[in-house]
Coordinates of C-alpha atoms and ligand atoms in Angstrom, one line a residue:
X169 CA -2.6 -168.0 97.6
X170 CA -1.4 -170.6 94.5
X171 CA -0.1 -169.3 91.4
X172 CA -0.4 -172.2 89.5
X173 CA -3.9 -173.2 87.9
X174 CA -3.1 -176.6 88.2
X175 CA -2.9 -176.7 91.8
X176 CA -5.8 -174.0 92.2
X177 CA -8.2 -176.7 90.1
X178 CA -7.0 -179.2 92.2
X179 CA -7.7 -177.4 95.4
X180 CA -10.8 -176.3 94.3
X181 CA -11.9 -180.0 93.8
X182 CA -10.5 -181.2 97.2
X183 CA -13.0 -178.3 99.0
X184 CA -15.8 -179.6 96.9
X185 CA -15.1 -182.9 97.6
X186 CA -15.0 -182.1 101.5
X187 CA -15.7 -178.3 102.5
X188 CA -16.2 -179.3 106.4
X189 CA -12.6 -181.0 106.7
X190 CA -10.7 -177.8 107.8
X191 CA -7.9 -179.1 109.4
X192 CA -7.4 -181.8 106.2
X193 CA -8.0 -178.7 103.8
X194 CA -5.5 -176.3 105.7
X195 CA -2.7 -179.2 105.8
X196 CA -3.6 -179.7 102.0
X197 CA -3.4 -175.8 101.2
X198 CA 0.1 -175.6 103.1
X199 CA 1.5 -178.0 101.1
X200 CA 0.1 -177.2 97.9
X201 CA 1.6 -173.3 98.5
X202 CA 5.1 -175.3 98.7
X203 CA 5.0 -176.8 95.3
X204 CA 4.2 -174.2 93.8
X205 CA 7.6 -173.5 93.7
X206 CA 8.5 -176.8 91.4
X207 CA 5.0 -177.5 89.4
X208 CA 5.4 -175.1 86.6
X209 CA 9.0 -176.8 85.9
X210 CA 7.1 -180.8 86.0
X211 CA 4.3 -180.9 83.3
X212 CA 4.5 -185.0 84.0
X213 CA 2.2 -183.8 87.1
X214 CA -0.4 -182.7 85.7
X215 CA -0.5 -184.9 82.8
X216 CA -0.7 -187.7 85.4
X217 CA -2.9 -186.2 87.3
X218 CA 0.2 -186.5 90.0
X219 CA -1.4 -184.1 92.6
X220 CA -5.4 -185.1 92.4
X221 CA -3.8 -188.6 93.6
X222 CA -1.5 -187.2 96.2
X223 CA -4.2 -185.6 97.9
X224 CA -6.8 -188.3 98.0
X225 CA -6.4 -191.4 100.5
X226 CA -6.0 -195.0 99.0
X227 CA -8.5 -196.5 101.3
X228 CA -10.5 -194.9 104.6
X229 CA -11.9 -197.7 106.9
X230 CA -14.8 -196.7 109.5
X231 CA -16.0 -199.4 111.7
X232 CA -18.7 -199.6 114.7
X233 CA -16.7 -199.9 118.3
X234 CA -19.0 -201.4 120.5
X235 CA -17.8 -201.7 124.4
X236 CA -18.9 -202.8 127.5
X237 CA -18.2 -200.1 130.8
X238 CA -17.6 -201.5 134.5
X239 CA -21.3 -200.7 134.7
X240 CA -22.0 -203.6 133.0
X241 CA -23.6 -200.4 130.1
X242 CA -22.6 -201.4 126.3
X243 CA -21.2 -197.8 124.4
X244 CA -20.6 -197.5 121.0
X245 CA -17.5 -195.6 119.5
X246 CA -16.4 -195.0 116.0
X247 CA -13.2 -196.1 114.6
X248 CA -11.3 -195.5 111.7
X249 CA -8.1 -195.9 109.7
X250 CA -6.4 -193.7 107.0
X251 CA -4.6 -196.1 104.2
X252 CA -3.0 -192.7 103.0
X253 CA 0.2 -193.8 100.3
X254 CA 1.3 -197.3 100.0
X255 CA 4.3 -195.8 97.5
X256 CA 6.9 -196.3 99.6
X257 CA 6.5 -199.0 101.9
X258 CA 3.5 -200.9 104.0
X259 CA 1.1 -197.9 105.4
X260 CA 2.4 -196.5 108.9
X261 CA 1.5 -194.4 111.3
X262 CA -0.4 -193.7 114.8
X263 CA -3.4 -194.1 116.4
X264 CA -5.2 -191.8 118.2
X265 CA -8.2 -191.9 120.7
X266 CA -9.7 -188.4 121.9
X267 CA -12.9 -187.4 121.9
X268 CA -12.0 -184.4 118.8
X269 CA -11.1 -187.0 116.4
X270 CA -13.3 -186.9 113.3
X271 CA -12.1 -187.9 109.6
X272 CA -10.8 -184.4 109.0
X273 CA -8.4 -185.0 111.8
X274 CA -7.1 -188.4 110.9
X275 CA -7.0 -187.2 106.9
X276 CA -4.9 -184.1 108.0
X277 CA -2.7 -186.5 110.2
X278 CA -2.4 -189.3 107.4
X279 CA -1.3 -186.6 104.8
X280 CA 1.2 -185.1 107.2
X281 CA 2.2 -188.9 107.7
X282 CA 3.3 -189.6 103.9
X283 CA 5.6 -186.5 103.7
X284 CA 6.9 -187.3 107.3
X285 CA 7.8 -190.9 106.3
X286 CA 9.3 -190.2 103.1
X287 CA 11.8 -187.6 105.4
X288 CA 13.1 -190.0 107.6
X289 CA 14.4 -191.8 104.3
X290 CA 13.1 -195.3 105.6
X291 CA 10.7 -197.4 103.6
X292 CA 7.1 -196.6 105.1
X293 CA 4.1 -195.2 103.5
X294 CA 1.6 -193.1 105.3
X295 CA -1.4 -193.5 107.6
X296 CA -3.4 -192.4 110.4
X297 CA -6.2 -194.2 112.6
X298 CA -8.0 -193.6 115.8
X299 CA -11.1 -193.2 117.6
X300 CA -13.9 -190.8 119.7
X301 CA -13.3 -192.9 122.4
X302 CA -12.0 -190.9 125.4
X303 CA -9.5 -193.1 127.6
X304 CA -9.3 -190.8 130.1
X305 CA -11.2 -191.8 133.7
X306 CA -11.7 -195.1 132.2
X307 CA -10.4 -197.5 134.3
X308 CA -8.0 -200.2 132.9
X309 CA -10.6 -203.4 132.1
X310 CA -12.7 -200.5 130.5
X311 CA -9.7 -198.9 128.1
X312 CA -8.8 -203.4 127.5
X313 CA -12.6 -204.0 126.4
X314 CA -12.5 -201.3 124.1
X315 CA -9.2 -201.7 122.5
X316 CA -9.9 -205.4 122.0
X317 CA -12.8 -204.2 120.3
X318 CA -11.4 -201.6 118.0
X319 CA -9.2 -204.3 117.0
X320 CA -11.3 -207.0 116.3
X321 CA -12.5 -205.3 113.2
X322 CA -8.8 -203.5 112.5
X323 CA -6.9 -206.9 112.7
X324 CA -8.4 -208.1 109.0
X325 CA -6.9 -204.3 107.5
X326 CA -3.4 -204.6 108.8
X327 CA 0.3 -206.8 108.8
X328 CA 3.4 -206.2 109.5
X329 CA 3.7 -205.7 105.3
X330 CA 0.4 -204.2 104.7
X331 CA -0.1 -201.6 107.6
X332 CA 1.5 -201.0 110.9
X333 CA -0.2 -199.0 113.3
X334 CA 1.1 -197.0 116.9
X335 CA 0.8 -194.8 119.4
X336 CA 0.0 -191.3 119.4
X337 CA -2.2 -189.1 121.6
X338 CA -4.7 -191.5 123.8
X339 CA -2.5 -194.0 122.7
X340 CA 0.4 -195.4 124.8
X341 CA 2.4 -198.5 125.6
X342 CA -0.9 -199.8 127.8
X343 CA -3.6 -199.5 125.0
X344 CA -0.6 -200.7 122.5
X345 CA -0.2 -203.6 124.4
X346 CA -3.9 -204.6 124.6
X347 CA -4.1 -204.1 120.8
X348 CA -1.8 -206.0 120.3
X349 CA -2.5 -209.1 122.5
X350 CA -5.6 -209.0 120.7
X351 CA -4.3 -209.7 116.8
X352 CA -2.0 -212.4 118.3
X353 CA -5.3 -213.9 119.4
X354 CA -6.9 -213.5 116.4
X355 CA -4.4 -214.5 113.9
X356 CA -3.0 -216.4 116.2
X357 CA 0.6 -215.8 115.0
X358 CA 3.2 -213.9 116.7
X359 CA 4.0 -211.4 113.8
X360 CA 5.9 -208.4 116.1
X361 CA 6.2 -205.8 112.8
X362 CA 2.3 -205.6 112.7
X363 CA 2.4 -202.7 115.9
X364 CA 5.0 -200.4 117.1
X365 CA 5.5 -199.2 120.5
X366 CA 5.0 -202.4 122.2
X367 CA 6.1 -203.1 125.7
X368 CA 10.0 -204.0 125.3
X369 CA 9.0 -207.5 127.1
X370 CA 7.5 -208.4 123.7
X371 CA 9.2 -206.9 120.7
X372 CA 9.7 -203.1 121.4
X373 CA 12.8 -201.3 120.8
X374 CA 14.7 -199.4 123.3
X375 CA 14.5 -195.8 123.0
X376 CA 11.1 -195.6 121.4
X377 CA 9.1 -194.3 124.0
X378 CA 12.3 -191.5 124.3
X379 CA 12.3 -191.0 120.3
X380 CA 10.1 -188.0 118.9
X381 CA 10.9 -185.9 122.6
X382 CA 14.8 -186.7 121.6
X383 CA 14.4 -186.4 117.7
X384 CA 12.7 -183.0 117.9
X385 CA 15.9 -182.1 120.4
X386 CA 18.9 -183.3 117.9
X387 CA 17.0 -181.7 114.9
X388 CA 16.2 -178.5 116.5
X389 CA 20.4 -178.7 117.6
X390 CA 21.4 -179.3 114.4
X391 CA 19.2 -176.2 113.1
X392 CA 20.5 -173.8 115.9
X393 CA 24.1 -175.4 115.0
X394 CA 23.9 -174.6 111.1
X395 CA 22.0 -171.8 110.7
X396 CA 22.8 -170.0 113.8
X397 CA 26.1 -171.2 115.0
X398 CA 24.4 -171.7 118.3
X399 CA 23.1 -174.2 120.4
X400 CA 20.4 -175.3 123.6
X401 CA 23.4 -174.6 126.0
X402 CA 22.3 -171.8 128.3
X403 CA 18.7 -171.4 126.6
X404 CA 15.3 -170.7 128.3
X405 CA 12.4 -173.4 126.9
X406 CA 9.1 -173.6 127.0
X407 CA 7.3 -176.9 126.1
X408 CA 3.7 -177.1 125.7
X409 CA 1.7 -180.5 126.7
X410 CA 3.3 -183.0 129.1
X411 CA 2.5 -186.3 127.5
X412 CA 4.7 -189.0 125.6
X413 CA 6.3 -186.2 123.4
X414 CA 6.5 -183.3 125.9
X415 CA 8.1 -185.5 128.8
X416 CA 11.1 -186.7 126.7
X417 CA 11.3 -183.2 124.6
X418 CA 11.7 -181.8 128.3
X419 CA 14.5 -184.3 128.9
X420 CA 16.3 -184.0 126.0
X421 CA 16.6 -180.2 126.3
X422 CA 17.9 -180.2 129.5
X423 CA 20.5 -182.7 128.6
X424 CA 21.8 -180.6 125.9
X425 CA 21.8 -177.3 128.2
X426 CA 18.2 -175.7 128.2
X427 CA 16.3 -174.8 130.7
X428 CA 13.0 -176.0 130.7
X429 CA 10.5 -173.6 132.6
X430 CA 6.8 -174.4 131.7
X431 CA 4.9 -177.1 130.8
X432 CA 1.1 -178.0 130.5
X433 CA -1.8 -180.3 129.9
X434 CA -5.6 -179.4 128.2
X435 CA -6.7 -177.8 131.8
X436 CA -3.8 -175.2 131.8
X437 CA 0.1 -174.4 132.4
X438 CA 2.7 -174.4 135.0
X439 CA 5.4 -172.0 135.6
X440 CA 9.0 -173.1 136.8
X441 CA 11.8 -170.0 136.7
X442 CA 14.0 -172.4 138.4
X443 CA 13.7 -175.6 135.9
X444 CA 11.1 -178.0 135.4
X445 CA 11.6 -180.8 137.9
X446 CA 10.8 -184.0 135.4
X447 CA 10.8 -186.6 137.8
X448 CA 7.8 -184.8 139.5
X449 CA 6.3 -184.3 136.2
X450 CA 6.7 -188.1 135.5
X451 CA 5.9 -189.1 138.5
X452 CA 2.3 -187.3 137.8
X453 CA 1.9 -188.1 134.5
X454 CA 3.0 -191.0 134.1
X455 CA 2.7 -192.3 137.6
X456 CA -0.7 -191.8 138.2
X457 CA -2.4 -189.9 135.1
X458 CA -2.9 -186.8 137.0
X459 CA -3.2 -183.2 136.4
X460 CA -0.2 -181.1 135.3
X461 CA -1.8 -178.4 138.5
X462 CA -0.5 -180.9 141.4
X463 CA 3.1 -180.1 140.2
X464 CA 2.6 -176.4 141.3
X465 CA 1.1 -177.6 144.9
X466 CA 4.3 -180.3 145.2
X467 CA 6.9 -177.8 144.5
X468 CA 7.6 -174.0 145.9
X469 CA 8.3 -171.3 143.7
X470 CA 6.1 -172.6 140.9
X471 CA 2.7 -171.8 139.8
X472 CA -0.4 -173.1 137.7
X473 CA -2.7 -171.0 135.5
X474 CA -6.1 -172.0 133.9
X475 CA -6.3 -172.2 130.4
X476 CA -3.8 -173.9 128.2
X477 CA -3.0 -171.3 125.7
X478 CA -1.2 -169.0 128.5
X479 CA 2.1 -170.7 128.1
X480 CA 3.2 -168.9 125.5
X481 CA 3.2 -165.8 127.2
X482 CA 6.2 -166.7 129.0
X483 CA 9.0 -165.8 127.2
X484 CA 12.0 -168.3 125.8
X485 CA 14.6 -168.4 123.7
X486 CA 13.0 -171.8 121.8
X487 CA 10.0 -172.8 121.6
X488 CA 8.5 -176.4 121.4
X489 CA 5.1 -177.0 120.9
X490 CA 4.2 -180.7 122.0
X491 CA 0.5 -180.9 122.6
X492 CA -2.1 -180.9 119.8
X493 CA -2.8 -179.3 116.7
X494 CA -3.4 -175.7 116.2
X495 CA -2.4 -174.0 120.1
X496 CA -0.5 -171.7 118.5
X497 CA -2.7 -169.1 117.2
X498 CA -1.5 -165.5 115.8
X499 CA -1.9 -164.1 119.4
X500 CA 0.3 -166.6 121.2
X501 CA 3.0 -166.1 118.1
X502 CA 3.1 -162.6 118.8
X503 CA 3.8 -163.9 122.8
X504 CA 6.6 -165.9 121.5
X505 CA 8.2 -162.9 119.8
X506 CA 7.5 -160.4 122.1
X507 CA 9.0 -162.9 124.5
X508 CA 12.6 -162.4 122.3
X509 CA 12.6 -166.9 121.2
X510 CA 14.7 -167.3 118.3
X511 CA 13.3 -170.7 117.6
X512 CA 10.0 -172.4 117.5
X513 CA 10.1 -176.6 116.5
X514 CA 7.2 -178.7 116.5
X515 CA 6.6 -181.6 118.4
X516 CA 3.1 -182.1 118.0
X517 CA 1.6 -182.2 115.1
X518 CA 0.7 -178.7 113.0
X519 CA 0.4 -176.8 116.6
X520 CA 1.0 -174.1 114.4
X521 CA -1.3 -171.7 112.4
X522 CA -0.5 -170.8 109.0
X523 CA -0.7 -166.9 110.2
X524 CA 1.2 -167.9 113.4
X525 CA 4.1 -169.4 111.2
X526 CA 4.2 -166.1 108.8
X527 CA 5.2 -164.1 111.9
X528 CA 7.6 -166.2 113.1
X529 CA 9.2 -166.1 109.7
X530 CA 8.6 -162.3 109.1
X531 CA 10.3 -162.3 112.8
X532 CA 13.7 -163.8 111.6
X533 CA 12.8 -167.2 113.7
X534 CA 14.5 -170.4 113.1
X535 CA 10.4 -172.9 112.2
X536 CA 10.9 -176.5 112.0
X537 CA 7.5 -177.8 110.8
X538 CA 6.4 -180.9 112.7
X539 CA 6.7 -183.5 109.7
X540 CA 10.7 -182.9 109.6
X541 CA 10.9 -181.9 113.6
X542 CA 9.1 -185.1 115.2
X543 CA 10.0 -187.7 112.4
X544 CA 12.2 -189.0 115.4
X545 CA 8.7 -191.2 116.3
X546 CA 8.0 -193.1 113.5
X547 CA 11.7 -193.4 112.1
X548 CA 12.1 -195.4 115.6
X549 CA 9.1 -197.1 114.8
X550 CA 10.7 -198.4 111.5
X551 CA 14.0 -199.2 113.8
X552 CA 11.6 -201.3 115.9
X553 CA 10.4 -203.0 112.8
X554 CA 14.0 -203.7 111.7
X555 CA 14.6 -205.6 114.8
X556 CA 11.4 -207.5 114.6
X557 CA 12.2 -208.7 110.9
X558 CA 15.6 -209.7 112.9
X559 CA 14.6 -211.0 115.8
X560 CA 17.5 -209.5 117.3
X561 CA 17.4 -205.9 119.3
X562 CA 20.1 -203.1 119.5
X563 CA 21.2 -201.6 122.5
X564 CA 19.5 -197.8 123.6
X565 CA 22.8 -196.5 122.4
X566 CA 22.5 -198.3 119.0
X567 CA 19.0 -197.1 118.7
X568 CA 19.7 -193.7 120.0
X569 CA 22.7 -193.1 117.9
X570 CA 20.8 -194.3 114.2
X571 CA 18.0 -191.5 115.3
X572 CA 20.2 -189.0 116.0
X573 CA 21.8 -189.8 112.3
X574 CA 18.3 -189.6 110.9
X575 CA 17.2 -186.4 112.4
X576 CA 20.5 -184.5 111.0
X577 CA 20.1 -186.2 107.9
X578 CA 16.2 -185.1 107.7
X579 CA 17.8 -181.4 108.7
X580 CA 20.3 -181.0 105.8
X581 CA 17.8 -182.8 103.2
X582 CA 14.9 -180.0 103.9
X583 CA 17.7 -177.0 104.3
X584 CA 18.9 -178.3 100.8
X585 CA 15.6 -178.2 99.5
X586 CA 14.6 -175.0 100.7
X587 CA 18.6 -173.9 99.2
X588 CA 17.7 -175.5 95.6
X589 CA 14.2 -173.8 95.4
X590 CA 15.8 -170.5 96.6
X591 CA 14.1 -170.0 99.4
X592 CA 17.1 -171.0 102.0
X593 CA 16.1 -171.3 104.9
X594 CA 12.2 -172.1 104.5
X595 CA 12.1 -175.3 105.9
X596 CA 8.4 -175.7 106.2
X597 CA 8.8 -175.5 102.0
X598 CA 12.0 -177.7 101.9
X599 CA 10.0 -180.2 104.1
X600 CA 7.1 -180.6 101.7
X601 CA 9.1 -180.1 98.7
X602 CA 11.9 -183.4 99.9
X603 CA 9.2 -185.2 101.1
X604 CA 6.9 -184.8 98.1
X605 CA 9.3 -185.3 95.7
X606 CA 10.2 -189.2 96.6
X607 CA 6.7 -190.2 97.0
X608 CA 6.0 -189.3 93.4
X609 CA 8.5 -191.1 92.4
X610 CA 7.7 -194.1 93.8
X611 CA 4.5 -193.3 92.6
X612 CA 5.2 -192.4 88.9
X613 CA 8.1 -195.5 89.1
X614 CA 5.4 -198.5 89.8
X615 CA 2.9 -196.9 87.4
X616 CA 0.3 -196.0 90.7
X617 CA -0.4 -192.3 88.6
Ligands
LIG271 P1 -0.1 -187.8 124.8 O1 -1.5 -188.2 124.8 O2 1.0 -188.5 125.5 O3 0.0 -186.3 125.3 C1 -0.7 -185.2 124.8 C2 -0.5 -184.0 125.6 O4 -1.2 -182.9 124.9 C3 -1.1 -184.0 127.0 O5 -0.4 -183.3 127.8 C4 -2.5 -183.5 126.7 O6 -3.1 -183.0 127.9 C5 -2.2 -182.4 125.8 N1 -3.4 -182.1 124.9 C6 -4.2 -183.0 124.2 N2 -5.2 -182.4 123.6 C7 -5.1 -181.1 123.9 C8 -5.9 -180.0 123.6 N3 -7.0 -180.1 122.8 N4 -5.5 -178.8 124.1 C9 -4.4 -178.7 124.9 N5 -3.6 -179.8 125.3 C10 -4.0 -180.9 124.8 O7 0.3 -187.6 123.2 P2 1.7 -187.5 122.6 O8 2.6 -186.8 123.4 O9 2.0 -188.8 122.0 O10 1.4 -186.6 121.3 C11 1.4 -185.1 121.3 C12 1.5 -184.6 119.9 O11 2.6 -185.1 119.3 C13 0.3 -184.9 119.0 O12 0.1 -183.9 118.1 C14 0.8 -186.2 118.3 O13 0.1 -186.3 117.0 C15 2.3 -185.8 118.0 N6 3.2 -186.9 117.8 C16 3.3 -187.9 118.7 C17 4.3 -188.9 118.4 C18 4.6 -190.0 119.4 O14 5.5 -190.7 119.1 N7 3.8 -190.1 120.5 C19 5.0 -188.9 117.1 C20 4.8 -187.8 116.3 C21 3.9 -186.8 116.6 P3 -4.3 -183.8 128.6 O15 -3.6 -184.9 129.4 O16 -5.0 -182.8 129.5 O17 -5.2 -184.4 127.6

């Protein structure tokens, strides 16, 4: 609940304004309970009405998507894009296309997006975009049609210094590509820094496609290392989804030491005591877009189970949740502890439910929220927008090395933060807190409140 009345009036107006958007008013409220902590000590806020403009977007774009199936049968989608905070730097952040989105959705995702970008300490605002359009069992001329649709309205709202959209889920180096043959086309200007994620054949950094998997990896290391003296060597983890995230979050751990045992996609989860074999789970996935169940029928000793939600009743020492928003509920967090983890760190983004993240804490668990954990995405994204501006690439080492820097670097600057507003330790507060506290000062700096 909020102490302050400042922040209660100001919640209080954001539910009025949009009572239906519960996943944009439950990232708001989580927020808002961090900065609590500093309001009463900033009257400047309120007198500049700091917070009402913090939580409303600069802009929201909706436009019709019309496409044409193999069929030769026209379909109409909607598409949208979240211009969240410009403070910072040009608007930045994914797009998604699953049948779930809905404004809500994209306004929690956009708000999430600001604090994330502030963390990584690079010069991006915050946005979020997407779509109702379901890629999946579309066949490649059908995802091309509609992607060069979707951007033939989204082409006139971005540039590489205005707004720079991605990938995110739905969204991968294919449908990035297609997006962005299609502003080349219609600007007809080779501008690289308008999309990140591109193919590396035109303009994409190395180690992109690896970055939030390996990001959420090095900062959940440098958490075990500094507030547990401990490490991934010799640990048992369970990632949830196997997509862009999960795949490379699965990699990463096993590099450092971890043992990987279960994985899943929306259908359900598989089970591997011995180890996750990734190159099967690749091969799937990214091979062919199948079903996380053929893994089990390819290889002996591991099993598939229905339903999603049932991977968290395997127990692990950490715990990374990389599918969507909201898996882990209050009865899966009590599987996690039960299960003995002593770490959960977010890949996805808010997997998490507010009640699922109390016990965790009440449990003594190491949390890393999702905008400090998988920052490693879009602080690569800015790396690939460095070497555009270039025209010049690094090496995957170079590229590698810089996100490793920035994901210890986010680490210590949300510990501190959670140190200086004496709660040590509550990251999820020292993530809102760091991350909200440069924003408003580019904010109050160029006179935008
Ligand atoms: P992908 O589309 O590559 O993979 C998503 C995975 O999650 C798939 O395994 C998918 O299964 C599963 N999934 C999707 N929806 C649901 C659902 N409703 N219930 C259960 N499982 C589901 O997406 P990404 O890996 O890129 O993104 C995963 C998460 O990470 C998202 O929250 C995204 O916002 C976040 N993220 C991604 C970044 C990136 O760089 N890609 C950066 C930062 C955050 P199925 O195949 O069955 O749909």
């Amino acid at each position: 609940m909020l102490k302050s009345e400042y922040l209660q009036r100001v919640y209080t107006q954001v539910i009025k304004r949009d009572p239906d958007q519960k996943e944009f008013l439950q990232a708001v409220l989580e927020v808002l309970e961090s900065l609590d902590a500093i309001v009463e000590a900033h009257s400047e806020y309120e007198a500049n009405g700091v917070i009402e403009s913090f939580v409303e977007p600069e802009r929201i774009i909706t436009f019709r998507v019309p496409w044409t199936d193999d069929q030769g049968q026209v379909h109409v989608n909607r598409g949208y894009r979240i211009q969240f905070n410009s403070a910072i730097g040009p608007y930045k952040g994914g797009l998604r296309f699953h049948p779930s989105v809905n404004l809500s959705i994209l306004k929690f995702l956009g708000f999430e997006q600001v604090l994330k970008n502030s963390l990584t300490g690079l010069p991006i605002g915050g946005a979020k975009g997407g779509s109702d359009f379901d890629p999946k069992g579309k066949s490649d001329r059908e995802v091309m049609r509609f992607c060069q649709s979707f951007m033939t309205e989204l082409y006139r709202h971005i540039g590489q210094f205005t707004d720079v959209p991605a990938g995110d889920i739905g969204v991968g180096g294919r449908e990035i590509g297609y997006l962005y043959g299609q502003y080349r086309r219609l600007r007809n200007t080779s501008e690289a820094g308008v999309l990140t994620g591109k193919g590396l054949a035109y303009g994409g950094s190395l180690a992109r496609t690896e970055a939030t998997g390996y990001g959420l990896c090095y900062l959940t290391q440098e958490m075990l290392k500094c507030m547990k003296n401990d490490s991934f060597s010799g640990k048992t983890v369970v990632v949830s989804g196997s997509g862009n995230v999960a795949i490379f979050a699965c990699q990463k751990a096993t590099e450092l030491g971890g043992k990987v045992v279960a994985m899943s996609d929306s259908n359900g989860y598989i089970h591997d005591p011995k180890g996750i074999q990734l190159d099967v789970v690749k091969d799937i996935k990214l091979g062919h877009r199948g079903r996380i169940k053929e893994y089990a029928e390819r290889v002996p000793g591991s099993t598939y189970t229905d339903g999603f939600r049932g991977i968290w009743t395997i127990p692990c020492d950490i715990a990374l949740p990389c599918a969507t928003q909201n898996e882990i509920d209050q009865e899966a967090a009590e599987n996690i502890v039960k299960g003995g983890a002593m770490a959960v760190a977010e890949g996805a983004n808010m997997p998490t439910l507010p009640e699922a993240i109390q016990i965790f804490q009440k449990a003594g668990m190491l949390f890393a929220p999702a905008k400090a954990a998988n920052a490693g995405g879009v602080a690569t994204s800015a790396l690939e927008m460095s070497q555009n501006s270039m025209r010049y690439g690094w090496t995957f080492q170079e590229v590698d090395a810089k996100l490793q820097q920035i994901m210890v670097n986010i680490f210590h600057n949300i510990y501190n933060a959670s140190v200086e507003c004496g709660v040590t330790g509550d990251l999820v507060v020292g993530a809102n807190i760091a991350g909200f506290k440069k924003v408003v000062e580019a904010m109050m700096a160029q006179g935008l409140v």
